[in-house]
Amino acid sequence: MTTPQAPRTLPDGRPIPAPTGPERAMLESWLDFHRATLELKCQGLDDAQVRQASAEPSSLTLLGLVQHLAEVERNWFQRVLAGQDVPPLFEERTGYGLDPERGPAQALAVWRAEIARSRELLAGWDLEDTGRIVDEPMVGVEVSVRWVLIHLIEEYARHNGHADILRERIDGTTGT
């Protein structure tokens, strides 16, 4: 008797994280799941909607989250692990600042390009390979690829919680 295979995607198109298998495949699949969740939270919204803040005093927006996570991808994979001296993607290094000329399509394209670059770099590393943190308060601390993947899963998961609240405020969509 064979065990049924788990579906590879959810009905909404997001990849289902690997339920079994090697550690690296599990870590990468969880990161991909969270990346897809953020993108799903932005689907079907116009420019004004992705710029809508959650609630005062916060100025957090879905557009700002996408930009921030593009900066996060760039920082951890290119600066920390690859040791590259690359400039910030946006005017504000955190990515949260909004430019009236940059809409969701452009921000999502930049974010997707950073993900593609992250995947390209990641393919050449083992989980035990290391880089050094470049920002305060931990400048110079050595971290492994494993640590970075776990950190990024946590970072996306936290921000996807913010995205849940933002999306519910925008149009009532919950879950996902």
Short mmCIF file of N, CA and C in Angstrom, two decimals:
data_model
loop_
_atom_site.label_atom_id
_atom_site.label_comp_id
_atom_site.label_asym_id
_atom_site.label_seq_id
_atom_site.Cartn_x
_atom_site.Cartn_y
_atom_site.Cartn_z
N MET A 1 0.85 -1.19 0.00
CA MET A 1 0.00 0.00 0.00
C MET A 1 0.89 1.24 0.00
N THR A 2 0.61 2.17 -0.89
CA THR A 2 1.40 3.39 -0.96
C THR A 2 0.67 4.52 -0.24
N THR A 3 1.47 5.41 0.34
CA THR A 3 0.93 6.57 1.02
C THR A 3 0.60 7.64 -0.01
N PRO A 4 -0.58 8.26 0.09
CA PRO A 4 -0.91 9.31 -0.88
C PRO A 4 0.06 10.48 -0.77
N GLN A 5 0.40 11.06 -1.91
CA GLN A 5 1.26 12.23 -1.95
C GLN A 5 0.48 13.46 -1.51
N ALA A 6 1.12 14.31 -0.75
CA ALA A 6 0.51 15.58 -0.36
C ALA A 6 0.44 16.48 -1.59
N PRO A 7 -0.60 17.30 -1.70
CA PRO A 7 -0.64 18.23 -2.83
C PRO A 7 0.55 19.19 -2.76
N ARG A 8 1.00 19.67 -3.89
CA ARG A 8 2.17 20.55 -3.94
C ARG A 8 1.80 22.02 -3.77
N THR A 9 0.54 22.35 -4.03
CA THR A 9 0.11 23.74 -3.87
C THR A 9 -1.25 23.78 -3.20
N LEU A 10 -1.51 24.89 -2.55
CA LEU A 10 -2.83 25.15 -1.98
C LEU A 10 -3.76 25.63 -3.09
N PRO A 11 -5.07 25.61 -2.86
CA PRO A 11 -6.00 26.09 -3.89
C PRO A 11 -5.71 27.53 -4.35
N ASP A 12 -5.10 28.33 -3.48
CA ASP A 12 -4.79 29.72 -3.86
C ASP A 12 -3.48 29.83 -4.63
N GLY A 13 -2.79 28.70 -4.88
CA GLY A 13 -1.57 28.70 -5.68
C GLY A 13 -0.27 28.72 -4.90
N ARG A 14 -0.35 28.96 -3.60
CA ARG A 14 0.89 28.98 -2.81
C ARG A 14 1.46 27.57 -2.68
N PRO A 15 2.82 27.47 -2.70
CA PRO A 15 3.43 26.15 -2.53
C PRO A 15 3.28 25.68 -1.09
N ILE A 16 3.00 24.42 -0.93
CA ILE A 16 2.90 23.84 0.41
C ILE A 16 4.31 23.47 0.86
N PRO A 17 4.72 23.93 2.04
CA PRO A 17 6.06 23.57 2.53
C PRO A 17 6.23 22.06 2.64
N ALA A 18 7.44 21.60 2.33
CA ALA A 18 7.73 20.16 2.38
C ALA A 18 7.41 19.61 3.76
N PRO A 19 6.55 18.58 3.84
CA PRO A 19 6.19 18.00 5.14
C PRO A 19 7.23 17.02 5.66
N THR A 20 8.08 16.52 4.78
CA THR A 20 9.15 15.60 5.17
C THR A 20 10.33 15.87 4.25
N GLY A 21 11.48 15.31 4.61
CA GLY A 21 12.63 15.41 3.73
C GLY A 21 13.80 16.12 4.38
N PRO A 22 14.78 16.43 3.57
CA PRO A 22 16.00 17.06 4.08
C PRO A 22 15.73 18.46 4.65
N GLU A 23 16.55 18.83 5.61
CA GLU A 23 16.40 20.11 6.28
C GLU A 23 16.41 21.29 5.31
N ARG A 24 17.34 21.31 4.40
CA ARG A 24 17.45 22.44 3.48
C ARG A 24 16.19 22.61 2.63
N ALA A 25 15.68 21.50 2.12
CA ALA A 25 14.45 21.57 1.31
C ALA A 25 13.29 22.09 2.15
N MET A 26 13.23 21.69 3.41
CA MET A 26 12.16 22.18 4.29
C MET A 26 12.30 23.68 4.54
N LEU A 27 13.50 24.13 4.86
CA LEU A 27 13.73 25.55 5.12
C LEU A 27 13.40 26.39 3.88
N GLU A 28 13.90 25.98 2.73
CA GLU A 28 13.64 26.75 1.51
C GLU A 28 12.16 26.73 1.15
N SER A 29 11.48 25.61 1.39
CA SER A 29 10.05 25.55 1.04
C SER A 29 9.21 26.42 1.98
N TRP A 30 9.61 26.51 3.25
CA TRP A 30 8.89 27.41 4.16
C TRP A 30 9.11 28.87 3.77
N LEU A 31 10.33 29.21 3.38
CA LEU A 31 10.59 30.57 2.94
C LEU A 31 9.78 30.88 1.68
N ASP A 32 9.75 29.97 0.73
CA ASP A 32 8.95 30.17 -0.48
C ASP A 32 7.46 30.32 -0.16
N PHE A 33 6.97 29.55 0.79
CA PHE A 33 5.56 29.66 1.21
C PHE A 33 5.27 31.06 1.73
N HIS A 34 6.16 31.57 2.57
CA HIS A 34 5.92 32.90 3.14
C HIS A 34 6.08 34.01 2.09
N ARG A 35 7.01 33.83 1.17
CA ARG A 35 7.11 34.80 0.07
C ARG A 35 5.81 34.83 -0.73
N ALA A 36 5.29 33.66 -1.05
CA ALA A 36 4.04 33.57 -1.82
C ALA A 36 2.86 34.14 -1.04
N THR A 37 2.88 33.99 0.27
CA THR A 37 1.80 34.55 1.11
C THR A 37 1.80 36.06 1.02
N LEU A 38 2.96 36.69 1.09
CA LEU A 38 3.03 38.14 0.97
C LEU A 38 2.48 38.59 -0.39
N GLU A 39 2.88 37.91 -1.44
CA GLU A 39 2.40 38.28 -2.77
C GLU A 39 0.88 38.13 -2.87
N LEU A 40 0.36 37.07 -2.29
CA LEU A 40 -1.09 36.85 -2.30
C LEU A 40 -1.83 37.98 -1.58
N LYS A 41 -1.24 38.47 -0.50
CA LYS A 41 -1.87 39.56 0.26
C LYS A 41 -1.99 40.84 -0.57
N CYS A 42 -1.15 40.97 -1.59
CA CYS A 42 -1.15 42.18 -2.43
C CYS A 42 -1.99 42.04 -3.69
N GLN A 43 -2.41 40.82 -4.00
CA GLN A 43 -3.14 40.58 -5.25
C GLN A 43 -4.49 41.28 -5.27
N GLY A 44 -4.81 41.84 -6.44
CA GLY A 44 -6.12 42.43 -6.66
C GLY A 44 -6.31 43.80 -6.05
N LEU A 45 -5.24 44.41 -5.56
CA LEU A 45 -5.35 45.73 -4.94
C LEU A 45 -4.78 46.79 -5.87
N ASP A 46 -5.35 47.98 -5.81
CA ASP A 46 -4.83 49.09 -6.62
C ASP A 46 -3.80 49.89 -5.83
N ASP A 47 -3.24 50.90 -6.48
CA ASP A 47 -2.18 51.71 -5.89
C ASP A 47 -2.61 52.34 -4.57
N ALA A 48 -3.80 52.90 -4.55
CA ALA A 48 -4.27 53.56 -3.32
C ALA A 48 -4.43 52.54 -2.19
N GLN A 49 -4.90 51.36 -2.50
CA GLN A 49 -5.12 50.35 -1.46
C GLN A 49 -3.81 49.87 -0.85
N VAL A 50 -2.77 49.62 -1.67
CA VAL A 50 -1.51 49.13 -1.10
C VAL A 50 -0.77 50.21 -0.32
N ARG A 51 -1.22 51.46 -0.46
CA ARG A 51 -0.63 52.58 0.29
C ARG A 51 -1.42 52.89 1.57
N GLN A 52 -2.52 52.21 1.78
CA GLN A 52 -3.37 52.48 2.95
C GLN A 52 -2.68 51.98 4.22
N ALA A 53 -2.53 52.86 5.19
CA ALA A 53 -1.88 52.51 6.45
C ALA A 53 -2.81 51.70 7.33
N SER A 54 -2.23 50.94 8.23
CA SER A 54 -3.01 50.06 9.10
C SER A 54 -3.91 50.85 10.03
N ALA A 55 -3.34 51.58 10.93
CA ALA A 55 -4.10 52.38 11.89
C ALA A 55 -3.13 53.32 12.58
N GLU A 56 -3.57 54.53 12.86
CA GLU A 56 -2.71 55.49 13.54
C GLU A 56 -2.27 54.93 14.89
N PRO A 57 -1.06 55.18 15.30
CA PRO A 57 -0.07 56.06 14.68
C PRO A 57 0.80 55.36 13.63
N SER A 58 0.57 54.10 13.34
CA SER A 58 1.41 53.37 12.40
C SER A 58 1.22 53.88 10.97
N SER A 59 2.32 53.92 10.23
CA SER A 59 2.26 54.28 8.82
C SER A 59 2.55 53.05 7.95
N LEU A 60 2.49 51.87 8.54
CA LEU A 60 2.78 50.62 7.84
C LEU A 60 1.77 50.37 6.73
N THR A 61 2.28 50.01 5.53
CA THR A 61 1.44 49.73 4.37
C THR A 61 1.89 48.43 3.72
N LEU A 62 1.03 47.83 2.89
CA LEU A 62 1.43 46.65 2.14
C LEU A 62 2.56 46.98 1.17
N LEU A 63 2.50 48.14 0.52
CA LEU A 63 3.56 48.55 -0.38
C LEU A 63 4.88 48.69 0.37
N GLY A 64 4.84 49.28 1.55
CA GLY A 64 6.04 49.40 2.37
C GLY A 64 6.59 48.04 2.79
N LEU A 65 5.70 47.09 3.09
CA LEU A 65 6.16 45.74 3.45
C LEU A 65 6.88 45.07 2.29
N VAL A 66 6.33 45.20 1.09
CA VAL A 66 6.98 44.60 -0.09
C VAL A 66 8.37 45.20 -0.28
N GLN A 67 8.46 46.51 -0.20
CA GLN A 67 9.75 47.18 -0.35
C GLN A 67 10.71 46.78 0.75
N HIS A 68 10.22 46.72 1.98
CA HIS A 68 11.06 46.34 3.12
C HIS A 68 11.62 44.93 2.91
N LEU A 69 10.77 44.01 2.48
CA LEU A 69 11.23 42.64 2.32
C LEU A 69 12.16 42.49 1.12
N ALA A 70 12.07 43.36 0.14
CA ALA A 70 13.08 43.39 -0.92
C ALA A 70 14.43 43.79 -0.33
N GLU A 71 14.43 44.80 0.54
CA GLU A 71 15.67 45.21 1.22
C GLU A 71 16.20 44.09 2.12
N VAL A 72 15.30 43.39 2.80
CA VAL A 72 15.70 42.28 3.67
C VAL A 72 16.40 41.19 2.85
N GLU A 73 15.81 40.81 1.72
CA GLU A 73 16.42 39.80 0.84
C GLU A 73 17.82 40.25 0.44
N ARG A 74 17.93 41.50 -0.01
CA ARG A 74 19.22 42.04 -0.47
C ARG A 74 20.23 42.03 0.67
N ASN A 75 19.82 42.47 1.83
CA ASN A 75 20.73 42.56 2.96
C ASN A 75 21.29 41.19 3.34
N TRP A 76 20.42 40.23 3.59
CA TRP A 76 20.88 38.95 4.14
C TRP A 76 21.61 38.09 3.14
N PHE A 77 21.16 38.06 1.90
CA PHE A 77 21.83 37.20 0.93
C PHE A 77 23.04 37.87 0.27
N GLN A 78 22.89 39.13 -0.13
CA GLN A 78 23.99 39.78 -0.84
C GLN A 78 25.02 40.41 0.10
N ARG A 79 24.55 41.18 1.07
CA ARG A 79 25.51 41.87 1.96
C ARG A 79 26.11 40.91 2.99
N VAL A 80 25.24 40.18 3.70
CA VAL A 80 25.72 39.35 4.81
C VAL A 80 26.41 38.08 4.31
N LEU A 81 25.71 37.28 3.51
CA LEU A 81 26.28 35.99 3.12
C LEU A 81 27.29 36.10 1.98
N ALA A 82 27.01 36.93 0.97
CA ALA A 82 27.93 37.04 -0.17
C ALA A 82 29.01 38.09 0.06
N GLY A 83 28.86 38.92 1.09
CA GLY A 83 29.85 39.94 1.37
C GLY A 83 29.93 41.05 0.32
N GLN A 84 28.84 41.26 -0.39
CA GLN A 84 28.82 42.27 -1.45
C GLN A 84 28.47 43.64 -0.88
N ASP A 85 29.05 44.67 -1.47
CA ASP A 85 28.75 46.04 -1.07
C ASP A 85 27.74 46.60 -2.07
N VAL A 86 26.48 46.28 -1.86
CA VAL A 86 25.42 46.73 -2.77
C VAL A 86 24.63 47.86 -2.12
N PRO A 87 24.20 48.83 -2.92
CA PRO A 87 23.45 49.96 -2.37
C PRO A 87 22.03 49.54 -2.00
N PRO A 88 21.36 50.34 -1.18
CA PRO A 88 19.95 50.08 -0.90
C PRO A 88 19.13 50.20 -2.18
N LEU A 89 18.01 49.54 -2.20
CA LEU A 89 17.11 49.57 -3.35
C LEU A 89 16.25 50.83 -3.39
N PHE A 90 15.93 51.34 -2.21
CA PHE A 90 15.00 52.45 -2.10
C PHE A 90 15.66 53.60 -1.33
N GLU A 91 15.01 54.75 -1.36
CA GLU A 91 15.55 55.96 -0.73
C GLU A 91 15.82 55.73 0.75
N GLU A 92 14.94 55.04 1.40
CA GLU A 92 15.07 54.75 2.82
C GLU A 92 15.51 53.30 2.95
N ARG A 93 16.65 53.06 3.58
CA ARG A 93 17.23 51.71 3.61
C ARG A 93 16.28 50.65 4.19
N THR A 94 15.34 51.04 5.02
CA THR A 94 14.39 50.07 5.56
C THR A 94 13.40 49.61 4.50
N GLY A 95 13.18 50.44 3.48
CA GLY A 95 12.22 50.13 2.43
C GLY A 95 10.82 50.60 2.71
N TYR A 96 10.55 51.06 3.91
CA TYR A 96 9.18 51.44 4.27
C TYR A 96 8.71 52.74 3.64
N GLY A 97 9.62 53.63 3.28
CA GLY A 97 9.24 54.92 2.70
C GLY A 97 8.58 54.75 1.35
N LEU A 98 7.52 55.49 1.09
CA LEU A 98 6.78 55.38 -0.16
C LEU A 98 7.10 56.54 -1.08
N ASP A 99 7.27 56.24 -2.34
CA ASP A 99 7.51 57.24 -3.38
C ASP A 99 6.25 57.29 -4.24
N PRO A 100 5.66 58.48 -4.43
CA PRO A 100 4.43 58.57 -5.22
C PRO A 100 4.60 58.05 -6.65
N GLU A 101 5.84 58.04 -7.15
CA GLU A 101 6.10 57.58 -8.51
C GLU A 101 6.26 56.06 -8.62
N ARG A 102 6.43 55.37 -7.50
CA ARG A 102 6.64 53.92 -7.51
C ARG A 102 5.38 53.22 -7.01
N GLY A 103 4.75 52.50 -7.90
CA GLY A 103 3.53 51.79 -7.55
C GLY A 103 3.79 50.34 -7.23
N PRO A 104 2.71 49.59 -7.01
CA PRO A 104 2.86 48.19 -6.61
C PRO A 104 3.52 47.31 -7.66
N ALA A 105 3.25 47.54 -8.94
CA ALA A 105 3.85 46.69 -9.98
C ALA A 105 5.38 46.82 -9.95
N GLN A 106 5.87 48.06 -9.83
CA GLN A 106 7.32 48.27 -9.81
C GLN A 106 7.93 47.69 -8.53
N ALA A 107 7.30 47.94 -7.38
CA ALA A 107 7.84 47.42 -6.12
C ALA A 107 7.86 45.89 -6.11
N LEU A 108 6.79 45.27 -6.61
CA LEU A 108 6.76 43.81 -6.68
C LEU A 108 7.82 43.27 -7.63
N ALA A 109 8.06 43.97 -8.73
CA ALA A 109 9.09 43.53 -9.68
C ALA A 109 10.48 43.59 -9.03
N VAL A 110 10.76 44.65 -8.29
CA VAL A 110 12.03 44.78 -7.58
C VAL A 110 12.16 43.66 -6.55
N TRP A 111 11.11 43.41 -5.80
CA TRP A 111 11.10 42.35 -4.78
C TRP A 111 11.34 40.99 -5.42
N ARG A 112 10.64 40.70 -6.52
CA ARG A 112 10.83 39.41 -7.22
C ARG A 112 12.26 39.26 -7.74
N ALA A 113 12.85 40.35 -8.23
CA ALA A 113 14.23 40.30 -8.71
C ALA A 113 15.19 40.00 -7.56
N GLU A 114 14.93 40.56 -6.40
CA GLU A 114 15.77 40.27 -5.23
C GLU A 114 15.63 38.82 -4.80
N ILE A 115 14.42 38.28 -4.87
CA ILE A 115 14.21 36.87 -4.54
C ILE A 115 14.98 35.99 -5.52
N ALA A 116 14.91 36.31 -6.81
CA ALA A 116 15.64 35.54 -7.82
C ALA A 116 17.14 35.57 -7.54
N ARG A 117 17.66 36.73 -7.19
CA ARG A 117 19.09 36.84 -6.87
C ARG A 117 19.42 36.04 -5.60
N SER A 118 18.53 36.10 -4.61
CA SER A 118 18.74 35.32 -3.38
C SER A 118 18.81 33.83 -3.69
N ARG A 119 17.89 33.35 -4.52
CA ARG A 119 17.88 31.92 -4.88
C ARG A 119 19.15 31.53 -5.63
N GLU A 120 19.58 32.40 -6.53
CA GLU A 120 20.79 32.15 -7.30
C GLU A 120 22.00 32.01 -6.37
N LEU A 121 22.14 32.93 -5.44
CA LEU A 121 23.25 32.87 -4.50
C LEU A 121 23.13 31.66 -3.59
N LEU A 122 21.94 31.40 -3.09
CA LEU A 122 21.71 30.31 -2.15
C LEU A 122 22.09 28.95 -2.75
N ALA A 123 21.88 28.80 -4.04
CA ALA A 123 22.17 27.52 -4.70
C ALA A 123 23.64 27.12 -4.56
N GLY A 124 24.52 28.09 -4.37
CA GLY A 124 25.94 27.79 -4.26
C GLY A 124 26.46 27.57 -2.85
N TRP A 125 25.58 27.62 -1.87
CA TRP A 125 26.03 27.52 -0.48
C TRP A 125 25.47 26.29 0.22
N ASP A 126 26.24 25.83 1.22
CA ASP A 126 25.77 24.79 2.13
C ASP A 126 25.17 25.48 3.35
N LEU A 127 24.36 24.76 4.10
CA LEU A 127 23.74 25.33 5.30
C LEU A 127 24.76 25.79 6.32
N GLU A 128 25.93 25.18 6.33
CA GLU A 128 26.96 25.53 7.30
C GLU A 128 27.83 26.70 6.87
N ASP A 129 27.76 27.11 5.60
CA ASP A 129 28.54 28.26 5.15
C ASP A 129 28.13 29.49 5.95
N THR A 130 29.04 30.45 6.05
CA THR A 130 28.77 31.61 6.91
C THR A 130 29.05 32.93 6.21
N GLY A 131 28.46 33.96 6.80
CA GLY A 131 28.72 35.33 6.43
C GLY A 131 28.75 36.15 7.70
N ARG A 132 28.90 37.46 7.56
CA ARG A 132 28.96 38.33 8.74
C ARG A 132 27.92 39.43 8.66
N ILE A 133 27.24 39.64 9.77
CA ILE A 133 26.22 40.68 9.85
C ILE A 133 26.88 42.03 9.65
N VAL A 134 26.22 42.91 8.89
CA VAL A 134 26.80 44.20 8.53
C VAL A 134 26.15 45.39 9.25
N ASP A 135 25.09 45.15 9.99
CA ASP A 135 24.37 46.25 10.65
C ASP A 135 24.42 46.12 12.16
N GLU A 136 24.30 47.28 12.81
CA GLU A 136 24.20 47.33 14.27
C GLU A 136 22.89 46.66 14.69
N PRO A 137 22.82 46.07 15.83
CA PRO A 137 23.82 46.06 16.90
C PRO A 137 24.77 44.87 16.84
N MET A 138 24.72 44.08 15.74
CA MET A 138 25.49 42.84 15.70
C MET A 138 26.57 42.82 14.62
N VAL A 139 27.09 43.98 14.26
CA VAL A 139 28.10 44.06 13.20
C VAL A 139 29.23 43.07 13.45
N GLY A 140 29.54 42.30 12.41
CA GLY A 140 30.67 41.37 12.48
C GLY A 140 30.34 39.99 13.02
N VAL A 141 29.15 39.80 13.57
CA VAL A 141 28.79 38.48 14.10
C VAL A 141 28.64 37.51 12.93
N GLU A 142 29.28 36.35 13.06
CA GLU A 142 29.21 35.32 12.03
C GLU A 142 27.90 34.55 12.14
N VAL A 143 27.22 34.37 11.01
CA VAL A 143 25.96 33.61 10.96
C VAL A 143 26.02 32.62 9.81
N SER A 144 25.37 31.49 10.00
CA SER A 144 25.34 30.46 8.96
C SER A 144 24.18 30.69 7.99
N VAL A 145 24.26 30.04 6.85
CA VAL A 145 23.16 30.07 5.89
C VAL A 145 21.89 29.54 6.58
N ARG A 146 22.02 28.50 7.38
CA ARG A 146 20.88 27.95 8.12
C ARG A 146 20.23 29.04 8.98
N TRP A 147 21.06 29.78 9.72
CA TRP A 147 20.56 30.84 10.60
C TRP A 147 19.82 31.89 9.78
N VAL A 148 20.39 32.27 8.63
CA VAL A 148 19.76 33.29 7.78
C VAL A 148 18.41 32.79 7.26
N LEU A 149 18.35 31.55 6.81
CA LEU A 149 17.07 31.00 6.33
C LEU A 149 16.01 31.01 7.44
N ILE A 150 16.40 30.58 8.63
CA ILE A 150 15.46 30.59 9.76
C ILE A 150 15.04 32.02 10.07
N HIS A 151 15.99 32.94 10.07
CA HIS A 151 15.66 34.34 10.34
C HIS A 151 14.70 34.89 9.29
N LEU A 152 14.93 34.59 8.03
CA LEU A 152 14.04 35.09 6.98
C LEU A 152 12.64 34.49 7.08
N ILE A 153 12.54 33.23 7.44
CA ILE A 153 11.22 32.62 7.65
C ILE A 153 10.50 33.38 8.76
N GLU A 154 11.20 33.66 9.84
CA GLU A 154 10.61 34.42 10.96
C GLU A 154 10.22 35.82 10.51
N GLU A 155 11.09 36.48 9.75
CA GLU A 155 10.83 37.85 9.29
C GLU A 155 9.59 37.90 8.41
N TYR A 156 9.52 37.00 7.44
CA TYR A 156 8.35 36.96 6.57
C TYR A 156 7.09 36.60 7.36
N ALA A 157 7.18 35.63 8.26
CA ALA A 157 6.00 35.22 9.03
C ALA A 157 5.46 36.39 9.85
N ARG A 158 6.35 37.13 10.49
CA ARG A 158 5.93 38.29 11.29
C ARG A 158 5.26 39.34 10.40
N HIS A 159 5.89 39.64 9.28
CA HIS A 159 5.33 40.66 8.40
C HIS A 159 4.07 40.18 7.68
N ASN A 160 3.95 38.89 7.46
CA ASN A 160 2.69 38.38 6.89
C ASN A 160 1.54 38.55 7.89
N GLY A 161 1.84 38.51 9.17
CA GLY A 161 0.82 38.83 10.17
C GLY A 161 0.38 40.28 10.04
N HIS A 162 1.36 41.17 9.83
CA HIS A 162 1.01 42.57 9.60
C HIS A 162 0.17 42.69 8.32
N ALA A 163 0.58 41.96 7.28
CA ALA A 163 -0.14 42.01 6.00
C ALA A 163 -1.58 41.52 6.16
N ASP A 164 -1.80 40.53 7.03
CA ASP A 164 -3.16 40.07 7.31
C ASP A 164 -4.03 41.21 7.83
N ILE A 165 -3.49 41.94 8.77
CA ILE A 165 -4.24 43.05 9.38
C ILE A 165 -4.47 44.15 8.34
N LEU A 166 -3.44 44.48 7.57
CA LEU A 166 -3.58 45.52 6.54
C LEU A 166 -4.64 45.13 5.52
N ARG A 167 -4.59 43.89 5.04
CA ARG A 167 -5.54 43.46 4.01
C ARG A 167 -6.97 43.45 4.56
N GLU A 168 -7.14 43.02 5.79
CA GLU A 168 -8.47 43.03 6.38
C GLU A 168 -8.99 44.47 6.47
N ARG A 169 -8.15 45.41 6.83
CA ARG A 169 -8.56 46.81 6.91
C ARG A 169 -8.93 47.36 5.53
N ILE A 170 -8.20 46.94 4.50
CA ILE A 170 -8.41 47.45 3.15
C ILE A 170 -9.73 46.98 2.58
N ASP A 171 -9.96 45.66 2.61
CA ASP A 171 -11.16 45.15 1.92
C ASP A 171 -11.87 44.00 2.64
N GLY A 172 -11.48 43.76 3.89
CA GLY A 172 -12.17 42.73 4.66
C GLY A 172 -11.67 41.32 4.44
N THR A 173 -10.71 41.12 3.54
CA THR A 173 -10.17 39.79 3.28
C THR A 173 -9.38 39.31 4.50
N THR A 174 -9.69 38.11 4.96
CA THR A 174 -8.98 37.55 6.11
C THR A 174 -8.44 36.17 5.76
N GLY A 175 -7.58 35.69 6.63
CA GLY A 175 -7.01 34.36 6.43
C GLY A 175 -5.83 34.38 5.50
N THR A 176 -5.50 33.23 4.98
CA THR A 176 -4.40 33.05 4.04
C THR A 176 -3.08 33.20 4.74
#
